[in-house]
Every structure is written in structure tokens, then in C-alpha cells.
Tab-separated table of C-alpha atoms in Angstrom:
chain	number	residue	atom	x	y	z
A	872	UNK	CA	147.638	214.113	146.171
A	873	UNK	CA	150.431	215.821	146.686
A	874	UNK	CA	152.116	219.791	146.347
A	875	UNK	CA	155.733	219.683	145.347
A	876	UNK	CA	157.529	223.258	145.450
A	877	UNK	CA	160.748	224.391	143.577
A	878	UNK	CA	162.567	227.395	143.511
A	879	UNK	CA	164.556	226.458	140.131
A	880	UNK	CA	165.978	228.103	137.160
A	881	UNK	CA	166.533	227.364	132.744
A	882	UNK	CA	169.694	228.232	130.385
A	883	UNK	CA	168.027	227.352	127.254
A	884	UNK	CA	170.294	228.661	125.250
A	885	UNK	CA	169.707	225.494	122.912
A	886	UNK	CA	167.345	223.313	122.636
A	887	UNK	CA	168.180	220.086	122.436
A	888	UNK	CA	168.329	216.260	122.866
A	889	UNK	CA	166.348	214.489	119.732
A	890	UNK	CA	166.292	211.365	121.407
A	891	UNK	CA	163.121	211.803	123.007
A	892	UNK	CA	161.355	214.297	120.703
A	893	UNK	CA	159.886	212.952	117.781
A	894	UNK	CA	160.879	213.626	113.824
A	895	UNK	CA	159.363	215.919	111.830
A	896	UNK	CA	158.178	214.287	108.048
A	897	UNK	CA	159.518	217.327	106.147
A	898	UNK	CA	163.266	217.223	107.899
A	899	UNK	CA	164.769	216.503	104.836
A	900	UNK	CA	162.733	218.680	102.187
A	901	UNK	CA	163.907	222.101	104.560
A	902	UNK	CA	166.006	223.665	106.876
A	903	UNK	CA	169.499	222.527	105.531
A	904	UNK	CA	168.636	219.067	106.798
A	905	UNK	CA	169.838	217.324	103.157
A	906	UNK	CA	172.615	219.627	102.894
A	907	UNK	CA	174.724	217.326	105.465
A	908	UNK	CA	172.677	213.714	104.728
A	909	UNK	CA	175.918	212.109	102.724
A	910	UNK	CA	179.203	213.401	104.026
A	911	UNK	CA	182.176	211.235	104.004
A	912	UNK	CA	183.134	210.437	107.945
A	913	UNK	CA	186.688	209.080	106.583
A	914	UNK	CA	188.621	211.807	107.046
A	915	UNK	CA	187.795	215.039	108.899
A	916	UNK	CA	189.099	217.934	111.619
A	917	UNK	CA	190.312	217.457	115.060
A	918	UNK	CA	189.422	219.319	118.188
A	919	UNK	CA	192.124	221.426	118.861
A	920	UNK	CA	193.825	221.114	122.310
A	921	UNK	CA	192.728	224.643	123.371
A	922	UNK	CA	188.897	222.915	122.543
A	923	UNK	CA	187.157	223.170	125.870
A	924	UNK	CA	186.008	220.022	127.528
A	925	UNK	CA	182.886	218.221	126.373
A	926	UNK	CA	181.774	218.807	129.892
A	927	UNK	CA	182.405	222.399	130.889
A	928	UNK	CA	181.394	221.557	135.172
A	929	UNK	CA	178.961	222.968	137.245
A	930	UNK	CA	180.961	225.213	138.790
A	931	UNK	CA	183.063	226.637	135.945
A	932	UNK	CA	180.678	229.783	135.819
A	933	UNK	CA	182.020	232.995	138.205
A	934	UNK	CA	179.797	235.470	138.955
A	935	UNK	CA	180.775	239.170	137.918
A	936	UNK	CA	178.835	242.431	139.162
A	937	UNK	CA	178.003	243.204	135.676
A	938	UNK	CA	178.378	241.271	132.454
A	939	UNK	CA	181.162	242.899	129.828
A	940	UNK	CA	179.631	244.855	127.205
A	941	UNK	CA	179.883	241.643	125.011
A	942	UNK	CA	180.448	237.539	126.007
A	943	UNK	CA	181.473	237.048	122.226
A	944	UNK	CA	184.813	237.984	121.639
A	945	UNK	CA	186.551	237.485	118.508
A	946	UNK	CA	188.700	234.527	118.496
A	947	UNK	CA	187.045	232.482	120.895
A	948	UNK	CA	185.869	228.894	120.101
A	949	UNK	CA	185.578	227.264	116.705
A	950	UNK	CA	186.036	229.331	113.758
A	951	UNK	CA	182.986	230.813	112.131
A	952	UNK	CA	181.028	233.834	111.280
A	953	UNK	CA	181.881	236.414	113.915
A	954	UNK	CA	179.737	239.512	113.018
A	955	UNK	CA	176.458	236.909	112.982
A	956	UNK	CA	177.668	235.645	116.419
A	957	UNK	CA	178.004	239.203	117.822
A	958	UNK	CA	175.060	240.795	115.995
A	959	UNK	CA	172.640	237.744	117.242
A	960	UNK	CA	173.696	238.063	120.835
A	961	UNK	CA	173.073	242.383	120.755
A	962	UNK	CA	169.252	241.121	119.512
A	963	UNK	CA	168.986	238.666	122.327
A	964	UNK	CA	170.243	241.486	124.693
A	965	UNK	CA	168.234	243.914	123.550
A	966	UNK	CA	165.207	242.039	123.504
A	967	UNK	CA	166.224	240.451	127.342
A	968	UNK	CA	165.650	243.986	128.026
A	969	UNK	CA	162.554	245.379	126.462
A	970	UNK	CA	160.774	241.944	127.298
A	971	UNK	CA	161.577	242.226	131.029
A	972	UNK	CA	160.682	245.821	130.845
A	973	UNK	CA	156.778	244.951	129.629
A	974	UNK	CA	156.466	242.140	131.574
A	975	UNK	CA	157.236	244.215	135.124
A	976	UNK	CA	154.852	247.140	133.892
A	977	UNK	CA	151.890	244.210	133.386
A	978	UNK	CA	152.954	242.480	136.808
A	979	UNK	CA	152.647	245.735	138.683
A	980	UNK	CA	154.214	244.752	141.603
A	981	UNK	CA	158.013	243.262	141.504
A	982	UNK	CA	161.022	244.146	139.230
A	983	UNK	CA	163.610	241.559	137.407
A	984	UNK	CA	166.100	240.756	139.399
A	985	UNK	CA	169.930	240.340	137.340
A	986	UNK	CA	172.773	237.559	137.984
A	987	UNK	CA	175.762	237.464	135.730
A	988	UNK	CA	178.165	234.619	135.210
A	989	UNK	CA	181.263	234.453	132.802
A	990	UNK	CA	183.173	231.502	132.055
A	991	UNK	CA	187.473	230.528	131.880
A	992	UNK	CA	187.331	229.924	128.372
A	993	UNK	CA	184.860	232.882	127.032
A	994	UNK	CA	180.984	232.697	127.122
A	995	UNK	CA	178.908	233.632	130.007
A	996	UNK	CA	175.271	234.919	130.796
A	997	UNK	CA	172.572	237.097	132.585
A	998	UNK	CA	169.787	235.805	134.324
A	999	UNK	CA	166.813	237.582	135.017
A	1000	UNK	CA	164.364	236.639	136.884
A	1001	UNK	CA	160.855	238.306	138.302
A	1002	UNK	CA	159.388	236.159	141.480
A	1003	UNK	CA	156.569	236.439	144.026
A	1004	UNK	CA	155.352	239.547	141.799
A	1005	UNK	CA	151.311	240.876	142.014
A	1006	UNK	CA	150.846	238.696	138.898
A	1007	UNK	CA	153.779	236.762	137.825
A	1008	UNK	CA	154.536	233.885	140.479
A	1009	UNK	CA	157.685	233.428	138.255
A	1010	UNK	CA	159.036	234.608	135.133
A	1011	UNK	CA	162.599	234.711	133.765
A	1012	UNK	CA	164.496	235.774	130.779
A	1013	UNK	CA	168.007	234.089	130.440
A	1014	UNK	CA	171.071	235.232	128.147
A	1015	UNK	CA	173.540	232.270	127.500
A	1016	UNK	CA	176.575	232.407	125.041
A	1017	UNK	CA	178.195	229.107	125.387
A	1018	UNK	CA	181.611	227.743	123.615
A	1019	UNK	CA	182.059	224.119	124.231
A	1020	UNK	CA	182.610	220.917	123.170
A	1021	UNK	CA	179.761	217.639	122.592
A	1022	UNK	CA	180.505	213.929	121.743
A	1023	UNK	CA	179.471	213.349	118.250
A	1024	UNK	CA	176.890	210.508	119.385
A	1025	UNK	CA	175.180	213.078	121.344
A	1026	UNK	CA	175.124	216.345	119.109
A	1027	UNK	CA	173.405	213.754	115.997
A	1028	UNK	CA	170.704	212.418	119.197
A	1029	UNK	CA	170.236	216.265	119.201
A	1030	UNK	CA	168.731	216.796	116.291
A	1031	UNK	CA	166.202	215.837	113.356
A	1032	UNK	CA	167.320	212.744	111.567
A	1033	UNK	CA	169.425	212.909	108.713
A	1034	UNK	CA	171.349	216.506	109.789
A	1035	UNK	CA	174.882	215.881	110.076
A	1036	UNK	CA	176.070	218.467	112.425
A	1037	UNK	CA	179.642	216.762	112.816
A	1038	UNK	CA	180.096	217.442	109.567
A	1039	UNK	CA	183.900	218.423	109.253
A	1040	UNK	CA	185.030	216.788	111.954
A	1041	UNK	CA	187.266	213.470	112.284
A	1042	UNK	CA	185.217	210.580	112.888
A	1043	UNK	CA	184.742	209.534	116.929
A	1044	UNK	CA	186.277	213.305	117.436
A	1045	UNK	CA	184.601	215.759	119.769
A	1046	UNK	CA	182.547	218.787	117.834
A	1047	UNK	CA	183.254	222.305	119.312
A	1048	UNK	CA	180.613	224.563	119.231
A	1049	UNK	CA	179.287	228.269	119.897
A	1050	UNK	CA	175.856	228.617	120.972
A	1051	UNK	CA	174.002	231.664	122.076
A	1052	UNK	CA	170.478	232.251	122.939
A	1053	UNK	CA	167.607	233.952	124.947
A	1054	UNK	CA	165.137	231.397	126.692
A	1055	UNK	CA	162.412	232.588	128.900
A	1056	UNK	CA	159.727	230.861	130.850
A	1057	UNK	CA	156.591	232.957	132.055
A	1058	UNK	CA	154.370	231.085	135.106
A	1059	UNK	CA	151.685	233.412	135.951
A	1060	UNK	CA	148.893	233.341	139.400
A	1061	UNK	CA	146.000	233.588	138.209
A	1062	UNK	CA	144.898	229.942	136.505
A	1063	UNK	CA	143.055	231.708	133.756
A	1064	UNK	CA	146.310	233.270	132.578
A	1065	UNK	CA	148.626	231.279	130.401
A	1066	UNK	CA	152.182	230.498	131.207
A	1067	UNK	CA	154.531	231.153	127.531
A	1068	UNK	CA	157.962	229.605	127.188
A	1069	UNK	CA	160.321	231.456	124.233
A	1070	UNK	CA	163.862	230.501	122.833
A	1071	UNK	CA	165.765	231.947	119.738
A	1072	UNK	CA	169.027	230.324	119.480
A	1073	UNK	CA	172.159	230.354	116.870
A	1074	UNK	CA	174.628	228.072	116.697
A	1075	UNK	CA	178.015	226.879	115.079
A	1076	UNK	CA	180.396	223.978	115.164
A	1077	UNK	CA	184.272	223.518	114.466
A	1078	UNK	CA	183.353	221.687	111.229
A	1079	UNK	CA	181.614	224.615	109.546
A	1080	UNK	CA	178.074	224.264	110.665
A	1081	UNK	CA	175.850	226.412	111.294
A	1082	UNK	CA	171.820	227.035	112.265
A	1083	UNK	CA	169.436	228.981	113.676
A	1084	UNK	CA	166.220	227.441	115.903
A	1085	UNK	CA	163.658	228.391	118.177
A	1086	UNK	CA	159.945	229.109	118.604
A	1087	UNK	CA	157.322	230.590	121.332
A	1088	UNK	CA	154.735	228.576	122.369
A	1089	UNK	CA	151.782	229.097	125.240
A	1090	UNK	CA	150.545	226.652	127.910
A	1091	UNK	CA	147.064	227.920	129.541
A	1092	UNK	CA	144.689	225.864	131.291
A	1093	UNK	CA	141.378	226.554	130.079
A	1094	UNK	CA	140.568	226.975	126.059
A	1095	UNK	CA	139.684	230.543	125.379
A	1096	UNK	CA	139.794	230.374	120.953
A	1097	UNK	CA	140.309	234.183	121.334
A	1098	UNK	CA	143.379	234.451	122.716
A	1099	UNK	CA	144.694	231.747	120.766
A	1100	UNK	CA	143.363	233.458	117.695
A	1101	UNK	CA	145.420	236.591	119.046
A	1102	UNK	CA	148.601	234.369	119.646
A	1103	UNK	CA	148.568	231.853	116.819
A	1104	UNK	CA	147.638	235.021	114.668
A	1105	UNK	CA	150.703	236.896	115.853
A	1106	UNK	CA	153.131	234.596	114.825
A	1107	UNK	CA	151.055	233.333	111.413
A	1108	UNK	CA	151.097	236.822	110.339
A	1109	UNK	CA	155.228	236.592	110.963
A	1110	UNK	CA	155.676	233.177	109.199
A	1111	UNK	CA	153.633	234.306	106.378
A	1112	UNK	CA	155.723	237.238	105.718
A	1113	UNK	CA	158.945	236.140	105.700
A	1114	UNK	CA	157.840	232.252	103.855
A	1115	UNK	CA	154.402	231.125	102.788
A	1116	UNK	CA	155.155	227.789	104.426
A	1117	UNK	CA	156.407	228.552	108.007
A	1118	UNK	CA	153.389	228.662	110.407
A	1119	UNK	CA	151.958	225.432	108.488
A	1120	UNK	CA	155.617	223.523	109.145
A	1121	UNK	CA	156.549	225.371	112.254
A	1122	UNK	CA	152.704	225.166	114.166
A	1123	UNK	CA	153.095	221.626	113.219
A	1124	UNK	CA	156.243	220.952	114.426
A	1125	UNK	CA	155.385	222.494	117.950
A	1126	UNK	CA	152.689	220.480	118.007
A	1127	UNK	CA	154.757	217.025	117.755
A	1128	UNK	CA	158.137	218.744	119.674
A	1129	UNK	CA	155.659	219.388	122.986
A	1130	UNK	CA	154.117	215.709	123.335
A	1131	UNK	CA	154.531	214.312	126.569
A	1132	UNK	CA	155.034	211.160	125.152
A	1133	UNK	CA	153.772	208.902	128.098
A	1134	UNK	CA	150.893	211.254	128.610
A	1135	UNK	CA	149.780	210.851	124.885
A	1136	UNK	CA	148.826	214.867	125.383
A	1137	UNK	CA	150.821	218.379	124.193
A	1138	UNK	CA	152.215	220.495	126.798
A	1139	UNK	CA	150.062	223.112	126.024
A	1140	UNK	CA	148.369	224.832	122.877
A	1141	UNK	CA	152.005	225.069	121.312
A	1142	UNK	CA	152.783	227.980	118.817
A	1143	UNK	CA	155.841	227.727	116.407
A	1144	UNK	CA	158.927	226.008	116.834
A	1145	UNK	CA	161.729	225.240	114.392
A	1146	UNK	CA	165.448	224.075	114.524
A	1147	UNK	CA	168.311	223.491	111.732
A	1148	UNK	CA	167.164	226.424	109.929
A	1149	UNK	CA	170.701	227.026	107.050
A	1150	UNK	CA	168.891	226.584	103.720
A	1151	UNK	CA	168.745	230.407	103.258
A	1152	UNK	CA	171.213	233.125	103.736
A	1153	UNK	CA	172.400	233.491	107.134
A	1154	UNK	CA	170.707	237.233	107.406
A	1155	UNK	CA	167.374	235.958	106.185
A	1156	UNK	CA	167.281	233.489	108.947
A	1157	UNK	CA	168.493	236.120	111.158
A	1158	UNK	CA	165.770	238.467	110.082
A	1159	UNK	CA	162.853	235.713	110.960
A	1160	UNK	CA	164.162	235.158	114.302
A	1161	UNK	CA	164.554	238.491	115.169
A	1162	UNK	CA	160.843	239.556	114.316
A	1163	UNK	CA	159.489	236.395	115.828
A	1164	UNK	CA	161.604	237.552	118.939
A	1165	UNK	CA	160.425	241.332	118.925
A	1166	UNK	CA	156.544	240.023	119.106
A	1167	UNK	CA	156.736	238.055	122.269
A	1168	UNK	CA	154.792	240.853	124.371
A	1169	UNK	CA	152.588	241.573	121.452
A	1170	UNK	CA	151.637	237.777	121.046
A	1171	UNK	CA	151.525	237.248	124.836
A	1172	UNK	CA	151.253	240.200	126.794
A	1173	UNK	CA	147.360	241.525	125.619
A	1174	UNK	CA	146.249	238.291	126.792
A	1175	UNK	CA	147.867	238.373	130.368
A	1176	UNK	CA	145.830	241.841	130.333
A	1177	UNK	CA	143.106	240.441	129.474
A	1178	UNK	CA	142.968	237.555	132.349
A	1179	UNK	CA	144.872	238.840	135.256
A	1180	UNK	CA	142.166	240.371	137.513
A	1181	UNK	CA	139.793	237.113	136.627
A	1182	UNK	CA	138.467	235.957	139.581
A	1183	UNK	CA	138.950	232.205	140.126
A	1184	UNK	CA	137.919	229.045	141.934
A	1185	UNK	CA	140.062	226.658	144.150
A	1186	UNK	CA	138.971	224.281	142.027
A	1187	UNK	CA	140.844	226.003	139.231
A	1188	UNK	CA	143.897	226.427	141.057
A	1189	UNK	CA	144.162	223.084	141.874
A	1190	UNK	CA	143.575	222.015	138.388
A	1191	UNK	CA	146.027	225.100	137.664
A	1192	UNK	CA	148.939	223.089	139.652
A	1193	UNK	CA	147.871	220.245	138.100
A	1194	UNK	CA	148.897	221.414	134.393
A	1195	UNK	CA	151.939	222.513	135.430
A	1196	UNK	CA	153.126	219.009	136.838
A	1197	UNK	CA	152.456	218.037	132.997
A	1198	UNK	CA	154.571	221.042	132.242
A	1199	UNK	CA	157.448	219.553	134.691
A	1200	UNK	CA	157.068	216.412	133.343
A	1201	UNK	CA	157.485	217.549	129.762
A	1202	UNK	CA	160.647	219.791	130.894
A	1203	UNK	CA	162.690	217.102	132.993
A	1204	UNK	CA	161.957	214.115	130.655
A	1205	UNK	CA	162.052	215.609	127.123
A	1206	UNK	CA	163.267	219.341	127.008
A	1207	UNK	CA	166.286	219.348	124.145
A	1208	UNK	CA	167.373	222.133	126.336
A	1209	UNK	CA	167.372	221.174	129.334
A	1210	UNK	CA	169.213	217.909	128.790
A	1211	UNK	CA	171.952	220.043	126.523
A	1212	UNK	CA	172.437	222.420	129.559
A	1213	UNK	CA	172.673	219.271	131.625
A	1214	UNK	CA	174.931	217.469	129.168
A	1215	UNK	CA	177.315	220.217	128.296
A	1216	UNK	CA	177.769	221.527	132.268
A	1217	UNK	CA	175.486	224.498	132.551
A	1218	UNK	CA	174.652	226.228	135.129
A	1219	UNK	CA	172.255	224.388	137.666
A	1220	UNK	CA	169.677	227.676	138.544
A	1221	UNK	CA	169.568	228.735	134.738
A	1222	UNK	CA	168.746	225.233	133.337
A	1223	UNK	CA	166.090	224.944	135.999
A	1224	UNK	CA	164.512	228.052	135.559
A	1225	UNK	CA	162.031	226.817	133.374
A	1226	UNK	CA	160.125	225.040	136.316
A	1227	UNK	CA	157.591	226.590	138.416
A	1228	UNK	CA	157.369	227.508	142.096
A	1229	UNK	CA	154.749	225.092	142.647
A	1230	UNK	CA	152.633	222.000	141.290
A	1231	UNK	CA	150.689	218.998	141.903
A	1232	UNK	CA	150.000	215.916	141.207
A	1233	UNK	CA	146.957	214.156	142.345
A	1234	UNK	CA	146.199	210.305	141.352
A	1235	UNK	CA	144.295	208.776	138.605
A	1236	UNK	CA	142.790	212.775	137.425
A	1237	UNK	CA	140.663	212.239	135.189
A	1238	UNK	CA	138.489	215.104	134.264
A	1239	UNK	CA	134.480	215.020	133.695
A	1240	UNK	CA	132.952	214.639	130.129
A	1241	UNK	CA	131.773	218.402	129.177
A	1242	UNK	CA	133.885	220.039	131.577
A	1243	UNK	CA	136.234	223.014	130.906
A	1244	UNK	CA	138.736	220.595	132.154
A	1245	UNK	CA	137.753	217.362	129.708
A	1246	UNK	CA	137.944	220.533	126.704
A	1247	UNK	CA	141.268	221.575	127.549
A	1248	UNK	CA	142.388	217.781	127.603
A	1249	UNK	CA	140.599	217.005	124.651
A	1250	UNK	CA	142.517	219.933	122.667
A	1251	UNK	CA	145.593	218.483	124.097
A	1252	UNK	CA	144.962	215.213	122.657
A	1253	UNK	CA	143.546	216.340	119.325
A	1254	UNK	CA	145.979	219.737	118.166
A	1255	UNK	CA	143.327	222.444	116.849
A	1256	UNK	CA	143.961	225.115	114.195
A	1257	UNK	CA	143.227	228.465	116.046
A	1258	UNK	CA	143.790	230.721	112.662
């Protein structure tokens, strides 16, 4: 066996890379995904020579004192819908803010602490980040607003099959984008509190495409149906509201998107998750992600409550550490965004956030019929329906 530690950070401000994550049946009955099935590649748009670079490097980001009152500034990157762009990066501010806010007043203990980075050619983002707290061991909430520029073979490997987000562009051309999004990762102590993993995301290309995606989704390490009642509930109530057929598609979805493939087990207990969302009017879409953003405390926070003064076994630490070498795995091999942040040139301690401090990995674990453990596996194996 063996302990491996990291001090690492995520900019999810996408979430990306297809080729590993596997295709959803419905792709082409919703979100937009026939809208770009048949477009002619013979003629299109060129990147323009102030496009930036499909890799943007490393070390492109500076680091300010504060970050501006806005990283979207009219006129920067591909031409699109500017008031969604700058009214979707105020919600993920906002809610950066009020989610970091509950999440020190449940740890007790230890305050966020802030980085900001701007880039040459406009973008940026804030880091926050909460570590070595009374009950968070880590947790971070990252801003990104990214303009950039993705080879055509990669942006389609990036998505569900059949959406055509080159559409526009000259065949073989680089797509320029804008992307912005909040992405947090949550790793509390105590083994009988779940870690939770968010990202809301909006994006737009130089050919006229556009999207919204996201999700929240919870990891813990020991089935308790009541809290997944409370946190499947939270969001089920939110899907039904705003379409009948959301939590169904979107619980479903999560389910397949968090398979760690050469496991043959989920992540976790998974939540919703959706991407290519442009079948309905840009504010509608708007509207769903910014409710589904606004609940994350609700949906998570009554549970941390709940379990952070359990008293625990070393036993269930160890298997603790254990789960979240799965959740490594899962990140590093199959993440859409981490491989986008790595693809694109994002910045190293923001992509990596998403990892815990610590985790292990001990050979050949198999857990013992009718323990805790062999449930929690089991449920991994075999996605239950908590509402």
C-alpha cells in the first residue's frame, strides 16, 4: 500500500475531452445536438490573425492584486453575445462568493484564501481556495474566463457525437472560443462526509456557436439513502421546474459521464450533469444554470452538518483515502476539464485543484460481502434512483 500526497489545484472552466467519456443515447433528440449534425465543411470562416494561439502557455497568466471589476470586456475574442457573456460571469462571481462564504461558516476554522491571474489577450481568473481547515482538508472555488483558440479535431473529441461545434469555420481552421465558468471541488476530513465537485460553464466559438453545460454531483464513501434523498431531491425539484425531462436525462447522464472506465464503477453517487445545452433561448438556459448554481449549499451543505462531528474508525479513513485514489483516477484519465485546461494552456494550480491532499492505493482491495464497503461498491457498480 501506499499514501501519495498532492497539494494541487482545477480551472474547470469547461468540461471537456469526449474521447474518453462515453455518449449519451438521447444526444441527438436534445440540447442543440441536431441543430449542427449536417453542415457543409466546404467553405467556412478563418481565424483571424489577432486569434490567440491554440495553446495559450503555462505561463501566459500574470498575477494582479485584485481581479478588474470584469475579465469580459467587450470586443475581446470571437464575436458573439456580449451581455450573456458578461451577465453569466457576474452569476459565477456572485455565487464564487456566497458559496465560499457558507462553506467557511460550516468549516469553522480557516477562511478562503484569493489568487488572481489575467491574461495578454483578455480573460483571467480567481482562485479560491480553503485548506487544512477544522473540517474541510481542501475545498476550492475557481473563476475562469478564457478566450482562445482549439484545433477542430479536438473541440469535436470534446463533445457528444454528432454536435458540430466548428460549425462556421473553414475546414482544417482553428475555432476561437470564449469560455467562462465556476468549478469547485469540496474534499472534506471526516470519511463519513462527502466530497461534491460543481461546474456551470458557457461557451462560444468564432463560427456562431454557442452552449451552456454543467452539473453538481457528490462522491461519499459510505451509502446513507438520506442524504442522497436530500441531494438528488434538491436538484430533481430544480430539473422538474424548469423541464419535466431534466433530472431523468441529466441524473442519467452523470451517471455514464463519471465511469471510471477501467474500474467498471462511478466516481461517486453522481447528481446531474449536462453539456451542449442551445435548443432553447439563451436566457432560459441561463435561468436553469443559475438556480442549479444558487442550490449548491442547500443540496450539499445540510449534509456536511449533518456528518462532520461523526466519530470514525481508521479503518474508515483508510478506506476514505482509498475512494479518493478512484476519484484521482477518474480526474487525471477522463475529466473533459481537466484535459481542456491541459490542452488549451491553463493554469497548472487551477486545473489541479480538483485533486485532494491525500490518497491511497492499496493492492488487490477488495471489500467483504455485506460490508458498508461491498454496499458502497455495489451502488457504484449498479447506479440507484435515490428520489
Amino acid at each position: 500500500m501506499r499514501v501519495i500526497s498532492a497539494c494541487l489545484t482545477i480551472l474547470s472552466a469547461a468540461s471537456m475531452a469526449q474521447a474518453f467519456s462515453p455518449v449519451r443515447p438521447s444526444s441527438l433528440a436534445r440540447g442543440g445536438s441536431q441543430l449542427h449534425a449536417t453542415v457543409e465543411k466546404t467553405e467556412g470562416k478563418k481565424a483571424g490573425d489577432d486569434a490567440p494561439p491554440e495553446h495559450l502557455g503555462w505561463d501566459s497568466h500574470q498575477a494582479v492584486e485584485s481581479i478588474p471589476d470584469s475579465l469580459v470586456r467587450e470586443g475581446d475574442g470571437p464575436d458573439g453575445n456580449f451581455p450573456m457573456r458578461s451577465k453569466f460571469e457576474k452569476m459565477c462571481r456572485d455565487a464564487q462568493l456566497s458559496i465560499t462564504k457558507a462553506i467557511s461558516e460550516i468549516d469553522g476554522a480557516e477562511e478562503f484564501r484569493e489568487d488572481c491571474w489575467t491574461r495578454p489577450n483578455g480573460g483571467g481568473g480567481m482562485s479560491r481556495v480553503l485548506s487544512g481547515g477544522k473540517v474541510f482538508e481542501k475545498a476550492g472555488v475557481n473563476l475562469s474566463v478564457v478566450y482562445g483558440s482549439m484545433p477542430q479535431e479536438a473541440l469535436q473529441a470534446a463533445t457528444e457525437r454528432g454536435v458540430d461545434r466548428a460549425k462556421g469555420m473553414a475546414p482544417g481552421e482553428r475555432v476561437p472560443f470564449f469560455a467562462c465558468g465556476l468549478s469547485s471541488v469540496m474534499h472534506p476530513k471526516n470519511p463519513h462526509c462527502p466530497t461534491m465537485h460543481f461546474n456551470y460553464r458557457y461557451f462560444e466559438t468564432d463560427g456562431g456557436v454557442w452552449w451552456f453545460g454543467g452539473g453538481t454531483d457528490i462522491t461519499p464513501c459510505y451509502v446513507d439513502e438520506d442524504d442522497m434523498k436530500h441531494f438528488h431531491g434538491t436538484y430533481k425539484e430544480i430539473c422538474d421546474k424548469h423541464d419535466p425531462e431534466y433530472y431523468k436525462e441529466f441524473k442519467a447522464w452523470a451517471d455514464r459521464y463519471f465511469l471510471i472506465q477501467h474500474r467498471n464503477e462511478t466516481r461517486g453517487f453522481g447528481g446531474i450533469f449536462f453539456d451542449d445545452q442551445n435548443n432553447k433561448d439563451p436566457d432560459e438556459h441561463f435561468a436553469f444554470s443559475e438556480e442549479c448554481l444558487n442550490s449548491v449549499v442547500k443540496a450539499y451543505g445540510p449534509i456536511i452538518e449533518k456528518h462532520k462531528n461523526d466519530e470514525f474508525t481508521e479503518k474508515e479513513k483508510e478506506w476514505q483515502l482509498m475512494r479518493r485514489g478512484r476519484y484521482v483516477e477518474f480526474n487525471l484519465v477522463y475529466d473533459r476539464g481537466t484535459v481542456f485546461g491541459l490542452k488549451t494552456g491553463g493554469r497548472i494550480e487551477s486545473i489541479l485543484m480538483s485533486l485532494p491532499e491525500t490518497a491511497r492505493w492499496e493492492y488487490n482491495h477488495i471489500p467483504e460481502p455485506g460490508t458498508r464497503e461491498y454496499d458502497f461498491i455495489d451502488a457504484c457498480k449498479n447506479p440507484r434512483e435515490w428520489v
